[in-house]
Amino acid sequence: MSAGDVLWTPPADVRTSTRMGRFMTAVATDTGVALDTYDDLWAWSVDHLGDFWTRVAQDLLGLEWGGPALPDASMPGADWFPGARLNHAACVLAGNGMADDDVAILARSQTRAPVDLTLAELRTAVARCAAGLRSLGVSPGDRVAAYLPNIPEAMIAFLATASLGAVWSSCAPEFGTRAVVDRWSQIEPTVLLAVDGYRYGAKDVDRRTQVREIVAALPSLDHVVALGYLDPDVPPADLADGAISWSDLDGVDPSAVEVRAEPVPFDHPLYVLYSSGTTGLPKPIVHGHGGITLEHAKALALHLDLGPQDRFFWFSTTGWMMWNFLVSGPLVGAAVVLFDGDPGHPDLGALWSLAEETGATYVGVSAPFLMACHKAGLRPRDDHDLSAVRGVGSTGAPLPPEGFEWVYEAVHDDLHLGSISGGTDVCTAFVGSAPLLPVRSGEIACRMLGCRVEAFDPTGEPVLGQQGELVITAPMPSMPVGFWGDEDGSRLQASYFDDFPGVWRHGDWITIAESGACVISGRSDATLNRGGVRIGTAEFYRVVDAQPFVGDSLVVHLEDPAGGLGELLLFVAPAPGFAVDDDARATLVRELRSALSPRHVPDEILAVAAVPRTLSGKRLEIPVKKILQGADPDVAASRGALKDPTALEEYVALARRRGGVADG
């Protein structure tokens, strides 16, 4: 098979059997607009933004707001639903079609026994946690920070914080001290919730020292709440002097059952997420109650087709926006499956075992995970009952055609595979899947409803069928309320709107076909432009990573200021049992020359022990490039934000050998 081949087609009854189909029919009936295809619905949604998002609020959430939906559509600064009030926690805990005794959380970990909570039990837990936070003086606008894994307590504390109108911010305990402090010192939290440690696969990871270092570096903290996760009997004082335990917090009002969620303005801060922090101080991105509630309802209900009776799983830590996306599941009536642990332990079948055991109906993972399963020759359908799985999601990197084909061959031949792309900046995807559309190998099916995504050429003109800058030319409600501390909005403006005034530039290369299907080619600031021939890094990795001897790879283009070809360096971490020898190098040269161009044959292919990646799996192309150009390694990349903080050492050593690098 090849790119563009159809792997799945919607059933004949898609207009009545899916939430998107029924939504489209209702809109067409009520407006009199002919909506026969997804393209028709998408065009209506972006041409009538106020009407579309009003329908999302009413039809999916039962929220009725008077007045105009979008009186000012300028970017930045779009004014959504002025005067509207809501509370994200109240919307999630309403359950939207779930019964009180329906399971709302299925939590699995490699640290402790399984935990399941019904919707009623979740509400009670949130009410008790909110009472505890209130007793610590937490009030609207205060920041609550969480150094917690993907466990029920994290979701409970988040909803409790939101119910009070306070602001949530979480970092996974895999983050090192500096990475955490770089983030939270900007928002000055008053309360910290933290675990003593966790188990990753077969390894116990003690984090008490890191917690004490974080507390010492954050003078704004008034209270620390210690959760004994690795050791349930750990004394709270082991984490911080004067700390209280989770049971102390939970026990303030043991009679609490109902959540007192105060309605707040539409753009009231809900949580602060952060850019990767690999190229400087992480940007503290503030998301609001209203924008997140509407966007997640739309994406989960319409694009993923989730609702009551579904069990929604996406592998994530609390330090990645996919966790925030995941825990919105009950917003559309879906239970959520939380997993804390190593997805490769005891082998790559672990997550497929989890899907079978929990009856997950939608399984979300990263593209690199799917490709690792493919390269390992896994066939989960042979070893697991995955009959409940009707959707698989992929994100974190472009999924190549062979990844698409592996899913249909090895997982299930009748499921909806959605390759999606978006960002922490909007806490969602802006291109993805739709149940009304076929799945084609190597393609992202569509631009998401309500997202006016376009490809711009260098002059700022939209193009179809050719690669361009991914831009968003109309506002989305989940665009940031702002950056924390950016009072005049200058940092927000510089991050997204300086290149094309009034238009959001995201920083990816995208090709949009006449059909509306999309292909993401990698970061536009990491493009391999050799002698005027531009190749996205995603295209490059598709060739390299397909080789059986390649475990992981990273490519860096060091441009020539004089206008020459510059230097193209390819770093390869060999797969287990292989080496990067002369035969391997010759194979890579031959394949790259044939598949891409002679200009994209690397000048040097270097064997490395590891490729540096963030905790969410992104390759550090730009930081490595800066290090090789002489930047201070500790300025170019925050090691505490890396999956393996030692992975940069080889590149720093190479930079020194090549002519010097700032000591750091």
XYZ file of C-alpha atoms in Angstrom:
664
model
C 0.000 0.000 0.000
C 1.063 3.625 -0.396
C 0.292 7.071 1.015
C -3.283 8.134 0.355
C -4.721 4.619 0.094
C -8.095 4.217 1.820
C -7.829 1.999 4.909
C -11.285 2.555 6.424
C -14.566 4.010 5.214
C -17.466 5.307 7.318
C -20.475 2.997 7.665
C -23.565 3.712 5.594
C -25.509 4.897 8.645
C -22.840 7.397 9.766
C -25.336 10.286 9.688
C -27.397 8.610 12.427
C -24.880 6.416 14.240
C -22.309 9.100 15.129
C -22.584 12.249 17.211
C -21.074 14.329 14.423
C -23.601 12.968 11.927
C -26.524 13.784 14.201
C -25.081 17.224 14.961
C -24.764 17.968 11.240
C -28.338 16.872 10.578
C -29.650 19.033 13.422
C -27.750 22.106 12.206
C -28.954 21.597 8.630
C -32.548 21.188 9.782
C -32.515 24.242 12.026
C -30.633 26.589 9.680
C -31.873 25.413 6.314
C -28.266 25.216 5.112
C -27.448 22.235 2.880
C -24.870 20.206 4.781
C -24.204 17.021 2.836
C -20.524 16.431 3.540
C -17.933 17.080 6.224
C -16.503 19.862 4.061
C -19.919 21.555 4.110
C -20.069 21.323 7.893
C -16.498 22.576 8.327
C -17.119 25.556 6.036
C -20.282 26.462 7.953
C -18.449 26.137 11.282
C -15.660 28.553 10.341
C -17.860 30.971 8.374
C -20.354 31.214 11.267
C -18.102 30.893 14.307
C -20.544 32.411 16.769
C -23.401 30.194 15.632
C -21.206 27.075 15.619
C -19.867 27.515 19.144
C -23.306 28.454 20.424
C -24.556 25.132 19.052
C -21.673 23.302 20.739
C -22.588 24.899 24.066
C -26.299 24.170 23.697
C -26.379 20.814 21.934
C -23.440 19.113 23.633
C -23.461 20.705 27.092
C -26.914 22.174 27.618
C -25.450 25.632 28.254
C -27.690 28.544 27.298
C -26.142 32.000 27.110
C -27.824 35.095 25.793
C -26.146 37.822 23.810
C -23.623 37.645 20.968
C -21.159 34.765 20.941
C -18.256 36.630 19.331
C -18.708 40.409 19.168
C -14.987 40.924 18.533
C -13.171 38.324 16.403
C -9.805 40.096 16.249
C -6.648 38.181 17.131
C -5.249 38.379 19.671
C -8.031 39.520 21.972
C -11.145 37.806 20.572
C -14.104 38.326 22.911
C -16.038 35.084 23.426
C -19.482 34.996 25.051
C -19.220 38.242 27.064
C -21.171 37.978 30.283
C -21.354 34.166 30.185
C -20.515 32.296 33.389
C -19.757 28.622 33.962
C -17.414 26.327 35.855
C -15.441 23.661 34.034
C -15.490 21.321 37.048
C -19.273 21.527 37.282
C -19.577 20.638 33.599
C -17.248 17.646 33.948
C -18.910 16.373 37.117
C -22.371 16.645 35.572
C -21.403 13.478 33.714
C -23.458 14.340 30.614
C -25.458 11.121 30.353
C -23.613 9.061 32.963
C -25.529 7.568 35.884
C -24.265 8.134 39.409
C -23.206 4.490 39.691
C -21.440 4.418 36.316
C -17.656 4.102 36.542
C -16.050 7.469 35.797
C -12.384 6.615 36.451
C -10.502 3.377 35.887
C -6.988 3.914 37.221
C -4.144 1.485 36.688
C -0.520 1.880 37.728
C 2.695 0.017 38.277
C 2.903 1.463 41.786
C -0.321 0.331 43.460
C -3.446 -1.767 42.994
C -6.210 -0.768 40.536
C -8.628 1.972 41.585
C -12.099 2.470 40.100
C -14.420 5.349 41.009
C -18.055 5.845 40.071
C -19.331 9.271 39.105
C -20.913 9.653 42.555
C -17.656 8.652 44.247
C -15.734 11.105 42.083
C -18.074 13.945 43.048
C -17.678 13.107 46.737
C -13.902 12.933 46.448
C -13.819 16.318 44.676
C -16.121 17.867 47.281
C -13.896 16.662 50.117
C -10.703 17.814 48.408
C -12.273 21.218 47.702
C -13.221 21.536 51.359
C -9.639 20.737 52.297
C -8.206 23.293 49.882
C -10.693 25.880 51.105
C -9.506 25.234 54.674
C -5.966 26.061 53.505
C -7.192 29.445 52.340
C -7.388 28.685 48.608
C -9.659 31.183 46.898
C -10.430 32.272 43.317
C -7.277 33.135 41.387
C -4.876 31.344 43.742
C -2.534 28.842 42.103
C -2.446 25.197 43.156
C 0.575 23.257 41.884
C 0.713 19.473 41.610
C 3.794 17.262 41.371
C 1.658 14.196 40.793
C 1.519 11.226 38.416
C -1.526 10.331 36.313
C -3.563 8.985 39.235
C -7.097 9.637 40.554
C -5.854 12.111 43.156
C -4.498 14.342 40.374
C -7.839 14.469 38.568
C -9.705 14.937 41.865
C -7.444 17.791 42.980
C -7.653 19.459 39.572
C -11.457 19.439 39.606
C -11.506 20.610 43.228
C -9.170 23.491 42.368
C -11.305 24.461 39.369
C -14.487 24.282 41.429
C -13.057 26.991 43.711
C -12.115 29.261 40.816
C -8.451 28.678 41.672
C -5.836 27.973 38.986
C -4.283 24.535 38.444
C -0.787 23.740 37.228
C 0.770 20.274 37.142
C 4.184 18.807 36.431
C 4.850 15.101 36.171
C 7.231 13.804 38.853
C 9.566 12.741 36.036
C 10.432 16.453 35.724
C 13.638 17.469 37.459
C 13.872 20.250 40.027
C 15.037 22.972 37.674
C 12.354 22.237 35.075
C 9.659 22.442 37.748
C 11.004 25.618 39.335
C 11.377 27.273 35.920
C 7.654 26.757 35.445
C 6.166 27.404 38.861
C 8.347 30.315 39.892
C 6.507 32.272 37.184
C 3.047 31.667 38.667
C 3.886 31.687 42.418
C 1.636 28.892 43.720
C 0.395 28.957 47.313
C -0.289 25.210 47.658
C 1.765 22.251 46.418
C 0.508 18.683 46.224
C 3.322 16.161 45.773
C 4.111 12.458 45.849
C 7.072 10.871 47.565
C 7.899 8.851 44.448
C 6.558 6.340 41.948
C 7.436 3.089 40.220
C 8.422 3.081 36.552
C 8.371 -0.466 35.290
C 10.373 -2.445 37.825
C 12.237 0.584 39.225
C 11.294 2.583 42.320
C 11.907 6.312 41.829
C 12.189 8.313 45.062
C 11.317 12.032 44.618
C 11.475 13.264 48.229
C 14.735 15.151 47.617
C 13.304 16.848 44.526
C 10.166 17.888 46.425
C 12.223 19.467 49.204
C 14.314 21.326 46.596
C 11.172 22.569 44.835
C 9.647 23.770 48.108
C 12.854 25.604 49.018
C 12.855 27.381 45.655
C 9.223 28.562 45.841
C 8.818 31.102 48.647
C 5.196 31.717 47.619
C 4.145 28.335 49.036
C 2.032 28.442 52.178
C 1.156 24.756 52.323
C 2.490 21.405 51.098
C 0.254 18.343 50.868
C 2.180 15.054 50.795
C 0.762 11.973 49.112
C 2.428 8.703 50.046
C 2.313 6.974 46.686
C 5.528 4.956 46.555
C 5.346 4.462 50.336
C 1.810 4.960 51.740
C 3.295 5.376 55.230
C 5.840 8.057 54.369
C 5.787 10.880 56.979
C 4.713 14.184 55.352
C 7.748 15.848 56.974
C 9.961 13.765 54.654
C 8.713 15.941 51.786
C 8.579 19.328 53.521
C 8.671 20.773 57.005
C 5.116 21.406 58.165
C 3.558 19.393 55.338
C 0.202 17.715 55.852
C -0.920 14.422 54.369
C -3.481 13.827 51.625
C -5.682 12.122 54.246
C -5.528 15.280 56.371
C -6.694 17.337 53.386
C -9.366 14.800 52.473
C -10.601 14.558 56.046
C -11.409 18.226 56.689
C -15.099 17.663 55.898
C -15.811 13.917 55.691
C -19.520 14.651 55.219
C -18.948 16.598 51.988
C -20.764 15.023 49.042
C -21.861 17.776 46.663
C -19.423 20.032 44.883
C -19.931 23.767 45.349
C -18.635 24.929 41.995
C -18.850 28.675 41.650
C -19.640 29.974 38.143
C -16.840 32.168 36.828
C -16.493 34.384 33.730
C -15.877 32.612 30.405
C -12.176 33.537 30.277
C -11.437 33.023 34.004
C -8.120 31.127 34.276
C -8.597 27.364 34.609
C -5.035 26.092 34.336
C -1.559 27.086 33.250
C 0.212 24.835 30.757
C 3.766 25.329 29.564
C 5.686 25.227 26.331
C 8.359 22.534 26.241
C 11.045 24.687 27.818
C 13.663 23.235 25.485
C 14.671 26.606 24.023
C 14.405 28.941 26.985
C 12.145 29.651 29.922
C 8.843 27.803 29.332
C 5.928 30.011 28.321
C 3.179 29.903 31.017
C 0.080 29.508 28.825
C -3.176 30.400 30.581
C -6.334 28.601 29.472
C -9.831 29.653 30.490
C -12.865 27.752 31.786
C -15.095 28.549 28.834
C -12.694 27.962 25.968
C -11.465 24.615 27.281
C -14.967 23.395 28.114
C -16.332 24.139 24.644
C -13.273 22.970 22.717
C -12.932 19.670 24.559
C -16.660 18.969 24.268
C -16.453 19.511 20.511
C -13.300 17.464 20.001
C -14.300 14.541 22.216
C -17.953 14.263 21.241
C -17.855 15.150 17.560
C -14.395 14.181 16.327
C -13.650 11.209 18.604
C -17.361 10.265 18.793
C -17.200 9.705 22.548
C -20.228 9.577 24.796
C -21.876 7.569 27.580
C -20.717 3.931 27.762
C -17.331 4.836 26.267
C -14.062 4.284 28.091
C -11.469 6.800 26.949
C -7.741 6.172 27.335
C -4.818 8.278 26.196
C -1.354 7.518 27.473
C -0.012 10.697 29.064
C 1.692 12.123 32.096
C 0.356 15.138 33.991
C 3.049 17.253 32.318
C 1.565 16.959 28.822
C -1.575 18.679 27.509
C -3.020 15.296 26.543
C -3.652 14.717 30.258
C -5.836 17.826 30.377
C -7.588 16.579 27.237
C -8.047 13.100 28.730
C -9.567 14.163 32.043
C -12.289 16.096 30.195
C -13.801 12.722 29.240
C -16.819 12.895 31.597
C -17.651 16.248 29.999
C -19.184 14.185 27.170
C -20.233 11.225 29.333
C -17.137 9.042 28.809
C -15.252 7.295 31.602
C -11.495 7.863 31.609
C -8.730 5.289 31.909
C -5.726 6.667 33.812
C -2.374 4.889 33.602
C 0.821 5.648 35.514
C 3.861 3.645 34.535
C 6.198 2.523 31.787
C 4.296 1.789 28.550
C 7.085 -0.565 27.527
C 7.057 -2.714 30.689
C 7.266 -5.629 30.722
C 7.072 -5.201 26.939
C 5.318 -3.100 24.283
C 2.152 -5.124 24.780
C 1.520 -3.441 28.145
C -0.853 -0.747 26.863
C -2.751 -3.238 24.699
C -3.181 -5.424 27.793
C -4.468 -2.349 29.617
C -6.958 -1.652 26.831
C -8.239 -5.216 27.008
C -8.490 -5.280 30.807
C -10.321 -1.949 31.098
C -12.567 -2.407 28.047
C -11.225 0.813 26.530
C -13.233 1.904 23.505
C -10.783 4.619 22.424
C -7.010 4.166 22.784
C -4.715 7.156 22.308
C -0.927 6.885 22.118
C 1.989 8.624 20.433
C 3.075 8.041 16.860
C 6.537 6.888 18.037
C 4.845 4.243 20.216
C 2.853 2.893 17.266
C 5.977 2.836 15.124
C 7.886 1.013 17.876
C 5.136 -1.627 17.955
C 5.342 -1.882 14.174
C 9.122 -2.280 14.154
C 8.938 -4.905 16.918
C 6.514 -6.966 14.835
C 3.731 -6.850 17.440
C 0.242 -8.110 16.561
C -1.913 -7.149 19.566
C -5.035 -8.572 17.927
C -3.500 -12.062 18.202
C -2.807 -11.803 21.931
C -5.587 -9.566 23.243
C -9.331 -9.171 22.975
C -9.554 -5.669 21.514
C -13.105 -6.017 20.214
C -14.228 -3.059 22.363
C -11.700 -0.715 20.716
C -13.448 1.274 17.997
C -11.025 4.190 17.860
C -7.254 4.663 18.018
C -5.638 8.092 18.274
C -2.082 9.101 17.397
C -0.275 12.340 18.154
C 3.087 13.765 19.213
C 4.597 13.402 15.721
C 3.377 12.716 12.192
C 2.354 9.070 11.759
C 3.850 7.666 8.526
C 1.834 5.425 6.178
C 3.377 2.234 7.527
C 2.114 3.210 10.996
C -1.420 3.607 9.673
C -1.225 0.263 7.914
C 0.167 -1.500 10.987
C -2.842 -0.423 13.063
C -5.297 -1.958 10.604
C -3.231 -5.111 10.138
C -2.181 -5.724 13.747
C -4.790 -4.081 15.994
C -8.198 -4.187 14.301
C -9.369 -3.937 10.710
C -12.558 -2.019 11.568
C -11.751 0.949 13.766
C -11.451 4.690 13.271
C -7.782 5.734 13.323
C -7.244 9.409 13.981
C -3.873 11.049 13.456
C -4.150 14.464 15.095
C -1.952 17.534 15.507
C -2.361 20.579 17.669
C -0.521 21.984 20.614
C -0.279 22.962 24.239
C -0.978 26.503 23.036
C -4.615 25.595 22.253
C -4.828 22.431 24.414
C -6.409 20.494 21.570
C -5.912 19.479 17.956
C -6.660 21.796 15.079
C -6.271 19.099 12.428
C -7.436 15.562 13.018
C -10.049 12.948 12.278
C -13.779 12.949 11.657
C -16.080 9.897 11.679
C -17.738 11.162 8.481
C -14.485 10.821 6.521
C -12.427 7.865 5.311
C -9.024 7.114 6.813
C -6.233 7.400 4.253
C -2.732 6.101 4.819
C -0.324 8.810 5.977
C -2.894 11.624 5.987
C -4.612 13.661 8.654
C -8.215 13.559 7.560
C -9.342 17.149 8.009
C -9.216 20.533 9.626
C -11.210 20.355 12.847
C -14.588 22.025 13.147
C -14.343 25.652 14.180
C -10.634 25.780 13.230
C -9.855 27.915 10.183
C -6.474 26.365 9.451
C -4.646 27.442 6.307
C -1.239 27.051 4.677
C 0.495 30.354 3.909
C 3.229 30.902 1.381
C 6.077 33.297 2.318
C 4.015 36.299 1.141
C 1.124 35.425 3.459
C -1.161 34.061 0.753
C -3.122 30.824 1.344
C -2.137 27.857 -0.824
C -3.592 24.416 -1.477
C -1.663 21.359 -2.550
C 1.711 22.773 -1.575
C 3.633 23.078 1.648
C 3.181 26.265 3.635
C 3.260 27.727 7.133
C 0.448 26.401 9.307
C -1.640 29.385 10.353
C -5.023 29.899 11.983
C -6.869 32.842 10.470
C -9.889 33.020 12.782
C -10.049 32.740 16.571
C -10.612 29.532 18.532
C -12.137 29.757 22.013
C -9.289 27.678 23.491
C -6.578 30.027 22.302
C -4.729 31.288 25.387
C -6.367 33.804 27.659
C -2.798 35.067 27.874
C 0.617 34.243 29.293
C 0.912 34.512 33.059
C 2.605 37.787 33.955
C 2.442 39.118 30.388
C 0.346 42.104 31.386
C 0.623 44.026 28.112
C 0.331 40.936 25.907
C 3.664 41.594 24.200
C 5.024 38.102 24.784
C 1.855 36.508 23.418
C 1.962 38.810 20.398
C 5.585 37.952 19.674
C 4.977 34.220 20.040
C 2.162 33.874 17.516
C 1.233 37.075 15.690
C 4.395 38.950 14.669
C 4.953 37.145 11.355
C 1.448 37.628 9.979
C -0.383 40.394 11.902
C -3.801 39.271 13.078
C -3.048 35.660 12.097
C -1.807 32.876 14.380
C 1.431 31.302 13.086
C 1.939 27.954 14.762
C 5.407 27.005 13.537
C 4.651 23.829 11.563
C 4.801 23.043 7.876
C 1.466 21.830 6.524
C 0.156 20.764 3.141
C -3.621 21.006 2.699
C -5.070 19.079 -0.227
C -8.103 20.151 -2.231
C -9.985 17.423 -0.358
C -9.168 19.084 2.981
C -6.800 16.293 4.061
C -3.567 17.480 5.670
C 0.040 16.398 6.020
C 2.277 17.906 8.711
C 5.927 17.940 7.613
C 7.615 19.003 10.831
C 8.545 22.265 12.497
C 9.053 25.160 10.113
C 11.997 26.355 12.219
C 13.701 22.965 11.762
C 13.317 22.705 7.992
C 16.152 21.138 6.008
C 16.714 23.748 3.294
C 19.635 22.588 1.202
C 20.351 24.681 -1.859
C 16.747 25.826 -2.081
C 15.293 22.306 -1.777
C 13.192 22.315 1.410
C 12.339 19.078 3.175
C 10.382 18.839 6.411
C 12.061 16.811 9.128
C 9.066 14.468 9.284
C 9.764 13.433 5.693
C 13.407 12.841 6.557
C 12.609 10.717 9.622
C 10.148 8.621 7.674
C 13.026 7.359 5.509
C 15.589 6.987 8.289
C 13.399 5.445 10.987
C 12.050 2.833 8.576
C 15.435 1.098 8.561
C 15.487 -1.928 10.891
C 18.859 -0.995 12.388
C 17.644 2.481 13.480
C 16.305 2.692 17.010
C 15.955 6.484 17.007
C 17.354 9.406 15.045
C 17.800 13.154 14.974
C 18.800 15.398 12.084
C 20.298 18.888 12.351
C 21.026 21.349 9.558
C 23.756 23.876 10.332
C 23.190 26.584 7.731
C 25.998 28.356 5.943
C 25.697 32.152 6.503
C 27.359 32.651 3.105
C 24.519 30.835 1.384
C 26.116 27.454 0.756
C 24.585 24.078 1.495
C 25.653 24.171 5.112
C 26.229 20.975 7.054
C 23.676 18.216 7.521
C 24.311 15.945 10.506
C 22.359 12.765 11.177
C 22.545 11.165 14.615
C 21.448 7.534 14.858
C 20.856 5.497 17.994
C 20.978 1.888 16.812
C 18.204 -0.578 17.530
C 19.079 -3.354 20.010
C 21.403 -5.878 18.407
C 22.490 -3.524 15.613
C 25.371 -1.117 15.026
C 25.804 2.017 12.948
C 28.557 0.586 10.763
C 29.680 1.325 7.211
C 26.951 -0.877 5.735
C 24.296 0.933 7.751
C 25.636 4.315 6.672
C 25.679 3.229 3.036
C 22.066 2.072 3.299
C 20.974 5.400 4.757
C 22.811 7.357 2.056
C 21.224 5.265 -0.679
C 17.698 5.501 0.747
C 17.851 9.253 1.425
C 19.301 9.996 -2.001
C 16.543 7.974 -3.667
C 13.578 9.017 -1.508
C 14.407 12.706 -0.937
C 17.236 14.257 -2.941
C 21.023 14.099 -3.305
C 21.196 17.373 -1.391
C 19.658 15.706 1.654
C 22.325 13.055 2.008
C 23.937 13.821 5.387
C 27.465 15.146 5.447
C 28.073 12.951 8.458
C 26.180 10.066 10.099
C 27.107 9.724 13.740
C 26.260 6.879 16.103
C 24.901 7.992 19.495
C 23.661 6.176 22.550
C 20.411 8.135 22.708
C 18.380 10.832 20.996
C 17.297 13.585 23.418
C 13.526 13.870 23.690
C 11.162 15.814 25.912
C 8.962 13.979 28.394
C 6.184 14.115 25.791
C 8.437 12.472 23.202
C 9.461 15.390 20.979
C 12.979 15.373 19.490
C 15.246 18.262 20.491
C 16.278 19.374 17.016
C 16.563 23.107 17.722
C 18.333 22.836 21.113
C 20.894 20.384 19.693
C 21.435 22.714 16.748
C 22.039 25.643 19.098
C 24.478 23.599 21.195
C 26.434 22.642 18.073
C 26.524 26.338 17.131
C 28.110 27.207 20.470
C 25.224 27.956 22.827
C 25.438 27.249 26.535
C 23.812 23.799 26.914
C 21.942 24.875 30.045
C 20.448 27.809 28.156
C 19.681 25.845 24.993
C 17.808 23.074 26.806
C 16.287 22.468 30.211
C 17.588 19.027 31.115
C 14.917 18.549 33.737
C 12.317 18.585 30.953
C 13.983 15.682 29.138
C 13.028 12.028 29.233
C 16.727 11.243 29.774
C 18.615 14.280 31.161
C 21.963 12.656 30.293
C 21.091 12.261 26.595
C 22.558 15.683 25.737
C 26.054 14.890 26.970
C 27.249 13.316 23.714
C 26.123 16.369 21.751
C 27.787 18.788 24.166
C 31.007 16.785 23.893
C 30.755 16.826 20.090
C 30.223 20.596 20.112
C 33.392 21.037 22.148
C 35.357 18.833 19.771
C 34.049 20.765 16.791
C 35.281 24.123 17.970
C 34.018 25.037 21.372
C 30.821 25.479 23.254
C 29.983 27.644 26.206
C 30.553 25.841 29.474
C 27.366 25.154 31.359
